CSV table of C-alpha atoms in Angstrom, one decimal:
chain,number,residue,atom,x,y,z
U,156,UNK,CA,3.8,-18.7,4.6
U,157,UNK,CA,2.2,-15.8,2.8
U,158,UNK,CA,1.5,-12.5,4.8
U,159,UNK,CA,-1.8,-12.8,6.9
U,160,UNK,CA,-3.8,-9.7,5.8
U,161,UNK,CA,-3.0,-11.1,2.3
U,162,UNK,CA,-3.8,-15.1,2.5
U,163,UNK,CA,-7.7,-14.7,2.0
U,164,UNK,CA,-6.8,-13.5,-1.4
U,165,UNK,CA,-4.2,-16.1,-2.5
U,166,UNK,CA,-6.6,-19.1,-0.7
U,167,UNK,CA,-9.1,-18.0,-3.1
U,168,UNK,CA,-6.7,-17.8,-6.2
U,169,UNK,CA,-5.3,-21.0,-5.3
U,170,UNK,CA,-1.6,-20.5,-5.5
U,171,UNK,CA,1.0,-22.3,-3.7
U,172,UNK,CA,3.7,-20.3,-2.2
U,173,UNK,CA,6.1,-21.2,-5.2
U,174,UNK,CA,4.0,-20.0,-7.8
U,175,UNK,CA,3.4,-16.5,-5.8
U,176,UNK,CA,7.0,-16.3,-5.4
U,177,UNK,CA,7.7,-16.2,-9.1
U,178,UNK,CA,4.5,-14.3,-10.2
U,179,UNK,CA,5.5,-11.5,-8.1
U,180,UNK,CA,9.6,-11.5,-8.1
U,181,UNK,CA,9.4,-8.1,-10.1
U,182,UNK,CA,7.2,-5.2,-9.5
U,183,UNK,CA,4.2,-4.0,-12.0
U,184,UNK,CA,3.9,-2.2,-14.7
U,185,UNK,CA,1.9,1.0,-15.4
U,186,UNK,CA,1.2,2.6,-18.7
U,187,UNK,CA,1.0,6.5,-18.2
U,188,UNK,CA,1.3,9.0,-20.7
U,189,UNK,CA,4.5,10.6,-22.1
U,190,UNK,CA,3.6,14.0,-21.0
U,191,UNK,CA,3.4,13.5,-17.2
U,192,UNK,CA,7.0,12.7,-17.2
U,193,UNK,CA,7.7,15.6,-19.9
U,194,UNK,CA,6.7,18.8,-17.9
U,195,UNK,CA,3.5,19.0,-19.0
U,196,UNK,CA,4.3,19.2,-22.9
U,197,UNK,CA,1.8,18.1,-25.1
U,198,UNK,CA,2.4,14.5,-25.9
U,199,UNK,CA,-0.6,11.4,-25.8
U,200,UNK,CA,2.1,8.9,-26.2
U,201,UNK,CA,1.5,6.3,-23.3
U,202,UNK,CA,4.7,4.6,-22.0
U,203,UNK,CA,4.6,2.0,-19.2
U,204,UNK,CA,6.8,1.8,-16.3
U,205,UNK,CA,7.5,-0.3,-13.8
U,206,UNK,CA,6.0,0.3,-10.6
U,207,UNK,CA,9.7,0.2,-9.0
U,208,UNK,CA,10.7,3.4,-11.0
U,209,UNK,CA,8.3,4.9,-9.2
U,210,UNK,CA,9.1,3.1,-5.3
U,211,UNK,CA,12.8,3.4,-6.0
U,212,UNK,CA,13.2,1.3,-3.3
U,213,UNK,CA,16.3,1.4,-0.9
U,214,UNK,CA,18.2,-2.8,-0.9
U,215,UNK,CA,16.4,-2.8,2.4
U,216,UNK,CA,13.1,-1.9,1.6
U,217,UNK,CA,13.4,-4.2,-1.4
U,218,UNK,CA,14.1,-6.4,1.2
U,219,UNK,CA,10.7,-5.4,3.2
U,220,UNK,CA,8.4,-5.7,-0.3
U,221,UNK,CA,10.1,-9.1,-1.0
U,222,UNK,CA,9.2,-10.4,2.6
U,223,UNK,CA,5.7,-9.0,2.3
U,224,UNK,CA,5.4,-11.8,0.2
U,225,UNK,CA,6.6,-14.9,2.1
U,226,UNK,CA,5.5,-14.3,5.2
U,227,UNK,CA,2.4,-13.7,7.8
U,228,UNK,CA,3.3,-10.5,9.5
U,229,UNK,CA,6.6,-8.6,8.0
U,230,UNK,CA,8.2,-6.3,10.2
U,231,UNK,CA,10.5,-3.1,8.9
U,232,UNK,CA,12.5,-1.3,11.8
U,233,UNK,CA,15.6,1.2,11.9
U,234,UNK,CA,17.0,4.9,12.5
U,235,UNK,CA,15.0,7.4,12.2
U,236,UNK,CA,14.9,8.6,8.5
U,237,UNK,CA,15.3,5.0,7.2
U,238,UNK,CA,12.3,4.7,5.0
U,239,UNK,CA,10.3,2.9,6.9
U,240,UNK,CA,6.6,5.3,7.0
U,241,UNK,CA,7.6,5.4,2.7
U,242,UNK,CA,7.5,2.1,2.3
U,243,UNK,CA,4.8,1.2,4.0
U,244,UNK,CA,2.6,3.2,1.9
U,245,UNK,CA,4.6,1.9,-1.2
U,246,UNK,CA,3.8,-1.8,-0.7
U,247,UNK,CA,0.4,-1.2,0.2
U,248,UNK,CA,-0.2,0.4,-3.5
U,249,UNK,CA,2.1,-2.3,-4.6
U,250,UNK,CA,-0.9,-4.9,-3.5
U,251,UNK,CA,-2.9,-3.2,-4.3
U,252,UNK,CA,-2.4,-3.2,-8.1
U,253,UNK,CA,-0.9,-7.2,-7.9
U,254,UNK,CA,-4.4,-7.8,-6.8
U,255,UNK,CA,-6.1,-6.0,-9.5
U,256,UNK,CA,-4.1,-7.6,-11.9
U,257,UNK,CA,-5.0,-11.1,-10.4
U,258,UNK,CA,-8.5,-9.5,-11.2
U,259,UNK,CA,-9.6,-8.2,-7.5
U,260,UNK,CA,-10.8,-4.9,-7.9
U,261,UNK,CA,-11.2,-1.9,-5.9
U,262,UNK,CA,-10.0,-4.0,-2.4
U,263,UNK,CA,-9.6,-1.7,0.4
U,264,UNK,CA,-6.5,-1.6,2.6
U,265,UNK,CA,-5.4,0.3,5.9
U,266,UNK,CA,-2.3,2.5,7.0
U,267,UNK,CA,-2.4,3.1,10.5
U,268,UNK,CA,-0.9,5.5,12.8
U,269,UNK,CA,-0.9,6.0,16.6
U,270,UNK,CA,-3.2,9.4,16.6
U,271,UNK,CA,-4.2,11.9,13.6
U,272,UNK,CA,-1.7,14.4,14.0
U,273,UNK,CA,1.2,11.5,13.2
U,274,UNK,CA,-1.2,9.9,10.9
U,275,UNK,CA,-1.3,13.7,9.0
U,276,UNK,CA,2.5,14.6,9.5
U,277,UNK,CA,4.2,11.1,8.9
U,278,UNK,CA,1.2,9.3,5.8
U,279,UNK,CA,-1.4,11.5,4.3
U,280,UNK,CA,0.8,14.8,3.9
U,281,UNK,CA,3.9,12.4,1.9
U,282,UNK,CA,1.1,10.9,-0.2
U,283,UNK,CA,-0.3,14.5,-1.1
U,284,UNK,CA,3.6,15.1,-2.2
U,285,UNK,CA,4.4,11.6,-3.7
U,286,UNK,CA,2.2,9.6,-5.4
U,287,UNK,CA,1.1,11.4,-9.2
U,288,UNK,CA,-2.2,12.4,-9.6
U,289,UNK,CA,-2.7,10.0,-12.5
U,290,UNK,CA,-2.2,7.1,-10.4
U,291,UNK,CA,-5.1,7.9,-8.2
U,292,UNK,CA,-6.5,10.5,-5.5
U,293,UNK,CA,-6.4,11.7,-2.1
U,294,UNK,CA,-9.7,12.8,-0.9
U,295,UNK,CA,-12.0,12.3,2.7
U,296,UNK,CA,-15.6,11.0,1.4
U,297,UNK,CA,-18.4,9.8,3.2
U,298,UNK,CA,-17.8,6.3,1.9
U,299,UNK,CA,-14.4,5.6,2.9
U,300,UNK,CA,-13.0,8.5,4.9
U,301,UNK,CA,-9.8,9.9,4.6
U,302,UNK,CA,-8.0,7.6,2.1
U,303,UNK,CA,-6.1,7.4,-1.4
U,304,UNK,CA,-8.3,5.8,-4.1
U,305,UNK,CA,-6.6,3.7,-7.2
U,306,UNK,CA,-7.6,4.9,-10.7
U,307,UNK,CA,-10.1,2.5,-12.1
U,308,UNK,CA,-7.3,1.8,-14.6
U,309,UNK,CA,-5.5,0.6,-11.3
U,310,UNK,CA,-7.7,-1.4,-10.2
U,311,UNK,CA,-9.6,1.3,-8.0
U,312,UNK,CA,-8.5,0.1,-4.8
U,313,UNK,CA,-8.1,2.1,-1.6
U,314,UNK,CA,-6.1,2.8,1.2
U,315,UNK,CA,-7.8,4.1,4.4
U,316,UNK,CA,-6.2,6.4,6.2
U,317,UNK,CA,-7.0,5.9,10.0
U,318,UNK,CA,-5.4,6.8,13.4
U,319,UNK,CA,-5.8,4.5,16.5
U,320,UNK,CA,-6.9,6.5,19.6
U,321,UNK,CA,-9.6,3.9,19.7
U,322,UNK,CA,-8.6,0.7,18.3
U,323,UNK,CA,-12.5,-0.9,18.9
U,324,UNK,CA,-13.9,1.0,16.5
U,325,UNK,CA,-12.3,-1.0,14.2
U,326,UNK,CA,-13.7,-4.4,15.3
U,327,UNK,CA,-15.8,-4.6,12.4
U,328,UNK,CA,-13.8,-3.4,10.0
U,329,UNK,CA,-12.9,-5.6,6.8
U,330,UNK,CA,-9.4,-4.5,5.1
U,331,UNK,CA,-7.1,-7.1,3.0
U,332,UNK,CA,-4.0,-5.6,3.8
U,333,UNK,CA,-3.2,-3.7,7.0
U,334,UNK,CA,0.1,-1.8,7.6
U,335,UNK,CA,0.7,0.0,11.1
U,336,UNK,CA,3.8,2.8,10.7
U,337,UNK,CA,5.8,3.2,14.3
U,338,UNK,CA,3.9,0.1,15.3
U,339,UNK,CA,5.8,0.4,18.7
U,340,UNK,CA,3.9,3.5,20.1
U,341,UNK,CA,1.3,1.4,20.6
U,342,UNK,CA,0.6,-1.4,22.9
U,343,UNK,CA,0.1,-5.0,22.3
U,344,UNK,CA,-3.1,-5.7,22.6
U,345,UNK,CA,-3.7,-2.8,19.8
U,346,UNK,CA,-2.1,-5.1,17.7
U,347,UNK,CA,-3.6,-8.1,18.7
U,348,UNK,CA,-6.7,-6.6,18.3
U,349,UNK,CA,-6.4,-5.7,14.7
């Protein structure tokens, strides 16, 4: 079956788990221009690359992205240093743009962590650090808080940034995708309640 946060999309596309498998085997492509990848030279060439080149995901975390796609809830563990907080942040953008491709623009999805400070320390300051300003921005706004907007050209969809001292006040709360990094520092019913 196809992840949970994720089957309200495909349900309305109509695809069978076949035809999502071999729609989405390889990773998408971005065009970006020359000079971001030139030190700033002068250059309006636009080359695309594959969304990979940027991930440069670990066999694991390949592993981790490919199950996001088969199944209702995916789960990533290991050592400490492993990956795991980078690639849940990866495949979030990564569904980001398969979904704005499959024409479902500016979608919002969560990245949760058990309070602010590991929310600040572990998510937003790695995003600040890796994901290139062309591809979209970090920025806390009165519409969607403290998250990392898509470029339009993306797609313009968002990833909220949220900690979960207080899990209820999310009850309300509508995302497509939901990824929670060191899910075991919380308890149970925080997850059953998401």
């Amino acid at each position: 079956k196809v992840p949970f946060l994720v089957q309200r999309f495909i349900d309305q596309k109509g695809l069978s788990d076949e035809e999502i498998l071999k729609n989405s085997n390889s990773l998408l492509s971005l065009p970006v221009h020359h000079n971001q990848f030139t030190g700033g030279k002068k250059d309006s060439k636009e080359k695309t690359i594959g969304l990979s080149q940027l991930i440069k995901p670990s066999k694991k975390q390949q592993e981790f992205l490919d199950a996001t796609k088969t199944h209702k809830y995916t789960l990533y563990g290991g050592a400490k240093g492993g990956g795991k907080s980078y690639i849940l942040r990866w495949a979030l953008v990564y569904w980001l743009m398969r979904w704005a491709k499959d024409g479902h623009k500016k979608v919002r999805a969560v990245l949760f962590c058990e309070d602010y400070p590991s929310l600040k320390d572990r998510q937003i300051s790695k995003i600040q650090l890796e994901f290139p300003d062309w591809m979209g921005k970090l920025s806390d706004s009165q519409i969607h808080g403290m998250s990392f907007q898509l470029n339009q050209k993306f797609g313009g969809g968002v990833i909220a940034l949220r900690n979960l001292d207080d899990p209820a006040k999310y009850a309300s709360s509508e995302f497509a995708a939901c990824a929670i990094d060191e899910l075991t520092k919380n308890e149970k019913s925080v997850f059953d309640q998401l």
